[in-house]
Each structure stands twice: as structure tokens, then as C-alpha cells.
Amino acid sequence: MLCAPPPDAAVWLAETTACRVVPVRPDCAEATALAGGWAAPRLRARLEPVAGACRRARELVTDACGRWNIPELIGPASLVLTELVGNVVRHAGTPMQVTLTLRRPYLRLAVTDGSRAAARATTGQDPRAEGGRGLLLVRELTQRWGSAPAGDGKVVWAMLPAN
């Protein structure tokens, strides 16, 4: 949605077919009111690849789930997001963007980093190994999860049922 475009841009937009895809409103108050009806609640944060990033990720989940009245997801969503953020800290070592989006019936967690290395759950690993089971945990706790290229890196996402 576009709000309060300059007059010449508003004239151009009105004459093109773009307004059929991108709604244009004369002021931001009207656009906000209209968007409030269909915009999904979203919380974003930029984190550095440091040990405290996992704690901050859990704080974000607690805040989002409290705001969106889904307290039953605080535990599982915290575990999942901690694993995703921890993988960036351990393996990618790049700044990351964490995004939580509530689009019922799902809570979507996503972490975008600057590494192109694909995220894969390991199988057939030595059960005595110290690590390597994080994405298996993510797989078990979520409805779906995946990884996709994003810009110069990738996004790893997971979806939890939010009824």
C-alpha cells in the first residue's frame, strides 16, 4: 500500500494499471486504517552473531506471543527460534534479521543471515556427538520448516500452529 504520494506521482499512479495491484491512499491515516484490517502482525529485530543473540531471540518470542495473545507458543517458539539463531551464531557468523509473523493459523519464525550455505538437518549422526541435532528438534516442534536463498545469504523459516 502507498500512502500520501506526491501530487505528480499520484496522477501518474492513477493513470497506470499499478493501482490495481498497489492500493494508493491520499493520507497515511487512511492507509493505516485500511491496512489494519488485513496486515499480519509482525515483529522484526536485527541481531549480531554473539552469544546474547539467543537470549534476545527468546525475549522477542515472549514479547510477540504476549502481544498477540498466544502464550501457549512461548515455549516451543522460543526453542525453535533459539536453534535458528544459534545456528547463525555457530555456523554463519553474520548479522541476522529475525522476523516473527502471525498469520493465523500459523506463527512464522524466520532468520535471514549472510551465508549461502544451506541449512540441513543431519541424519545418521553419532548419538554421543555434542551438537548437530538442532534442526531435527526444529523439525519435530514445527508444522513445517525450510531454507531458501535470500539476497546474498539465506532465510531459514519455521511455522508453528497458532489456533
mmCIF file of C-alpha atoms in Angstrom:
data_model
loop_
_atom_site.group_PDB
_atom_site.id
_atom_site.type_symbol
_atom_site.label_atom_id
_atom_site.label_comp_id
_atom_site.label_asym_id
_atom_site.label_seq_id
_atom_site.Cartn_x
_atom_site.Cartn_y
_atom_site.Cartn_z
ATOM 1 C CA MET A 1 0.000 0.000 0.000
ATOM 2 C CA LEU A 2 1.210 3.505 -0.808
ATOM 3 C CA CYS A 3 0.119 6.476 1.241
ATOM 4 C CA ALA A 4 0.285 10.214 0.530
ATOM 5 C CA PRO A 5 2.261 10.130 -2.735
ATOM 6 C CA PRO A 6 3.464 13.484 -4.142
ATOM 7 C CA PRO A 7 0.826 15.026 -6.440
ATOM 8 C CA ASP A 8 2.668 14.223 -9.688
ATOM 9 C CA ALA A 9 3.205 10.607 -8.593
ATOM 10 C CA ALA A 10 -0.466 10.334 -7.596
ATOM 11 C CA VAL A 11 -1.534 11.474 -11.084
ATOM 12 C CA TRP A 12 0.848 9.005 -12.740
ATOM 13 C CA LEU A 13 -0.323 6.140 -10.499
ATOM 14 C CA ALA A 14 -3.967 6.924 -11.214
ATOM 15 C CA GLU A 15 -3.270 6.655 -14.961
ATOM 16 C CA THR A 16 -1.399 3.343 -14.775
ATOM 17 C CA THR A 17 -2.533 -0.162 -14.004
ATOM 18 C CA ALA A 18 -0.229 -0.261 -10.957
ATOM 19 C CA CYS A 19 -3.030 0.925 -8.697
ATOM 20 C CA ARG A 20 -4.898 -2.259 -9.411
ATOM 21 C CA VAL A 21 -2.109 -4.131 -7.627
ATOM 22 C CA VAL A 22 -0.787 -1.477 -5.231
ATOM 23 C CA PRO A 23 -3.546 0.392 -3.377
ATOM 24 C CA VAL A 24 -2.930 4.146 -3.092
ATOM 25 C CA ARG A 25 -4.478 6.255 -0.328
ATOM 26 C CA PRO A 26 -4.345 10.054 -0.071
ATOM 27 C CA ASP A 27 -3.048 10.078 3.516
ATOM 28 C CA CYS A 28 -1.253 7.733 5.896
ATOM 29 C CA ALA A 29 -4.080 7.648 8.457
ATOM 30 C CA GLU A 30 -6.471 6.212 5.876
ATOM 31 C CA ALA A 31 -3.832 3.734 4.664
ATOM 32 C CA THR A 32 -3.096 2.597 8.223
ATOM 33 C CA ALA A 33 -6.776 2.119 8.982
ATOM 34 C CA LEU A 34 -7.272 0.094 5.811
ATOM 35 C CA ALA A 35 -4.090 -1.978 6.292
ATOM 36 C CA GLY A 36 -5.028 -2.754 9.893
ATOM 37 C CA GLY A 37 -7.796 -4.972 8.614
ATOM 38 C CA TRP A 38 -5.541 -7.349 6.681
ATOM 39 C CA ALA A 39 -1.954 -6.739 7.734
ATOM 40 C CA ALA A 40 -0.397 -9.634 9.637
ATOM 41 C CA PRO A 41 1.184 -8.736 12.989
ATOM 42 C CA ARG A 42 4.964 -8.771 12.585
ATOM 43 C CA LEU A 43 7.957 -8.209 14.831
ATOM 44 C CA ARG A 44 11.477 -7.766 13.445
ATOM 45 C CA ALA A 45 14.877 -7.356 15.033
ATOM 46 C CA ARG A 46 18.425 -7.206 13.790
ATOM 47 C CA LEU A 47 20.855 -9.291 15.848
ATOM 48 C CA GLU A 48 24.606 -9.642 15.834
ATOM 49 C CA PRO A 49 26.187 -13.134 15.864
ATOM 50 C CA VAL A 50 27.077 -13.073 19.558
ATOM 51 C CA ALA A 51 26.233 -15.332 22.494
ATOM 52 C CA GLY A 52 23.492 -12.977 23.738
ATOM 53 C CA ALA A 53 21.577 -13.309 20.456
ATOM 54 C CA CYS A 54 19.807 -16.465 21.626
ATOM 55 C CA ARG A 55 18.614 -14.765 24.806
ATOM 56 C CA ARG A 56 17.377 -11.782 22.770
ATOM 57 C CA ALA A 57 15.526 -14.172 20.419
ATOM 58 C CA ARG A 58 13.689 -15.709 23.383
ATOM 59 C CA GLU A 59 12.769 -12.226 24.617
ATOM 60 C CA LEU A 60 11.339 -11.396 21.184
ATOM 61 C CA VAL A 61 9.210 -14.559 21.202
ATOM 62 C CA THR A 62 7.910 -13.810 24.702
ATOM 63 C CA ASP A 63 7.062 -10.234 23.688
ATOM 64 C CA ALA A 64 5.364 -11.229 20.421
ATOM 65 C CA CYS A 65 3.359 -14.110 21.894
ATOM 66 C CA GLY A 66 2.225 -11.867 24.746
ATOM 67 C CA ARG A 67 1.137 -9.081 22.394
ATOM 68 C CA TRP A 68 -0.664 -11.480 20.069
ATOM 69 C CA ASN A 69 -2.367 -13.466 22.854
ATOM 70 C CA ILE A 70 -0.743 -16.813 22.048
ATOM 71 C CA PRO A 71 1.109 -17.529 25.320
ATOM 72 C CA GLU A 72 0.958 -21.294 24.695
ATOM 73 C CA LEU A 73 3.528 -20.837 21.904
ATOM 74 C CA ILE A 74 6.166 -19.098 24.030
ATOM 75 C CA GLY A 75 7.915 -22.377 24.951
ATOM 76 C CA PRO A 76 8.019 -24.135 21.578
ATOM 77 C CA ALA A 77 8.619 -20.931 19.589
ATOM 78 C CA SER A 78 11.461 -19.954 21.951
ATOM 79 C CA LEU A 79 13.144 -23.331 21.443
ATOM 80 C CA VAL A 80 12.790 -23.161 17.666
ATOM 81 C CA LEU A 81 13.988 -19.571 17.317
ATOM 82 C CA THR A 82 16.892 -20.221 19.700
ATOM 83 C CA GLU A 83 18.023 -23.088 17.460
ATOM 84 C CA LEU A 84 17.751 -20.997 14.293
ATOM 85 C CA VAL A 85 19.617 -18.055 15.825
ATOM 86 C CA GLY A 86 22.182 -20.369 17.422
ATOM 87 C CA ASN A 87 22.944 -21.870 14.013
ATOM 88 C CA VAL A 88 23.696 -18.413 12.631
ATOM 89 C CA VAL A 89 25.980 -17.663 15.589
ATOM 90 C CA ARG A 90 27.787 -21.027 15.297
ATOM 91 C CA HIS A 91 27.928 -21.534 11.540
ATOM 92 C CA ALA A 92 27.221 -18.367 9.535
ATOM 93 C CA GLY A 93 28.769 -15.816 11.884
ATOM 94 C CA THR A 94 26.965 -12.937 10.134
ATOM 95 C CA PRO A 95 24.489 -10.335 11.359
ATOM 96 C CA MET A 96 20.933 -11.624 11.070
ATOM 97 C CA GLN A 97 17.379 -10.408 10.860
ATOM 98 C CA VAL A 98 14.792 -12.233 12.944
ATOM 99 C CA THR A 99 11.142 -11.949 11.889
ATOM 100 C CA LEU A 100 8.082 -13.263 13.721
ATOM 101 C CA THR A 101 4.794 -13.081 11.838
ATOM 102 C CA LEU A 102 1.369 -14.178 12.999
ATOM 103 C CA ARG A 103 -0.734 -15.181 10.039
ATOM 104 C CA ARG A 104 -3.307 -17.497 11.508
ATOM 105 C CA PRO A 105 -3.385 -20.423 11.678
ATOM 106 C CA TYR A 106 0.428 -20.177 11.926
ATOM 107 C CA LEU A 107 3.176 -18.329 13.750
ATOM 108 C CA ARG A 108 6.050 -17.999 11.296
ATOM 109 C CA LEU A 109 9.621 -17.600 12.578
ATOM 110 C CA ALA A 110 12.336 -16.608 10.120
ATOM 111 C CA VAL A 111 16.037 -15.854 10.417
ATOM 112 C CA THR A 112 17.872 -14.282 7.485
ATOM 113 C CA ASP A 113 21.674 -14.384 7.528
ATOM 114 C CA GLY A 114 24.563 -13.592 5.193
ATOM 115 C CA SER A 115 25.685 -17.157 4.461
ATOM 116 C CA ARG A 116 24.689 -19.044 1.335
ATOM 117 C CA ALA A 117 25.335 -22.429 2.965
ATOM 118 C CA ALA A 118 22.051 -24.349 3.040
ATOM 119 C CA ALA A 119 20.539 -25.348 6.358
ATOM 120 C CA ARG A 120 20.098 -29.134 6.566
ATOM 121 C CA ALA A 121 19.027 -31.437 9.345
ATOM 122 C CA THR A 122 21.682 -34.107 9.801
ATOM 123 C CA THR A 123 20.737 -37.753 9.960
ATOM 124 C CA GLY A 124 22.653 -40.866 10.909
ATOM 125 C CA GLN A 125 24.854 -38.894 13.272
ATOM 126 C CA ASP A 126 26.723 -40.329 16.249
ATOM 127 C CA PRO A 127 24.198 -40.120 19.135
ATOM 128 C CA ARG A 128 27.049 -39.220 21.507
ATOM 129 C CA ALA A 129 28.016 -36.155 19.456
ATOM 130 C CA GLU A 130 27.654 -32.846 21.287
ATOM 131 C CA GLY A 131 25.751 -30.966 18.594
ATOM 132 C CA GLY A 132 24.084 -31.339 15.250
ATOM 133 C CA ARG A 133 20.534 -32.115 16.340
ATOM 134 C CA GLY A 134 19.111 -28.573 16.394
ATOM 135 C CA LEU A 135 17.306 -28.732 13.069
ATOM 136 C CA LEU A 136 15.959 -32.178 13.938
ATOM 137 C CA LEU A 137 14.412 -30.543 17.010
ATOM 138 C CA VAL A 138 13.029 -27.760 14.800
ATOM 139 C CA ARG A 139 11.512 -30.382 12.502
ATOM 140 C CA GLU A 140 9.821 -32.145 15.422
ATOM 141 C CA LEU A 141 8.411 -28.988 17.027
ATOM 142 C CA THR A 142 7.047 -27.301 13.904
ATOM 143 C CA GLN A 143 4.422 -27.931 11.266
ATOM 144 C CA ARG A 144 6.953 -27.093 8.536
ATOM 145 C CA TRP A 145 10.396 -25.607 8.193
ATOM 146 C CA GLY A 146 12.754 -24.838 5.353
ATOM 147 C CA SER A 147 15.594 -22.805 3.948
ATOM 148 C CA ALA A 148 15.715 -20.638 0.836
ATOM 149 C CA PRO A 149 18.241 -18.294 -0.793
ATOM 150 C CA ALA A 150 17.687 -14.637 0.155
ATOM 151 C CA GLY A 151 19.870 -11.901 -1.327
ATOM 152 C CA ASP A 152 23.497 -12.677 -0.503
ATOM 153 C CA GLY A 153 22.503 -15.247 2.100
ATOM 154 C CA LYS A 154 19.542 -17.372 3.073
ATOM 155 C CA VAL A 155 16.434 -17.407 5.184
ATOM 156 C CA VAL A 156 15.614 -20.331 7.440
ATOM 157 C CA TRP A 157 11.976 -20.386 8.484
ATOM 158 C CA ALA A 158 9.637 -22.486 10.590
ATOM 159 C CA MET A 159 5.886 -22.489 11.133
ATOM 160 C CA LEU A 160 4.087 -23.425 14.340
ATOM 161 C CA PRO A 161 0.306 -23.915 14.541
ATOM 162 C CA ALA A 162 -1.329 -20.868 16.182
ATOM 163 C CA ASN A 163 -5.012 -21.616 16.607
#
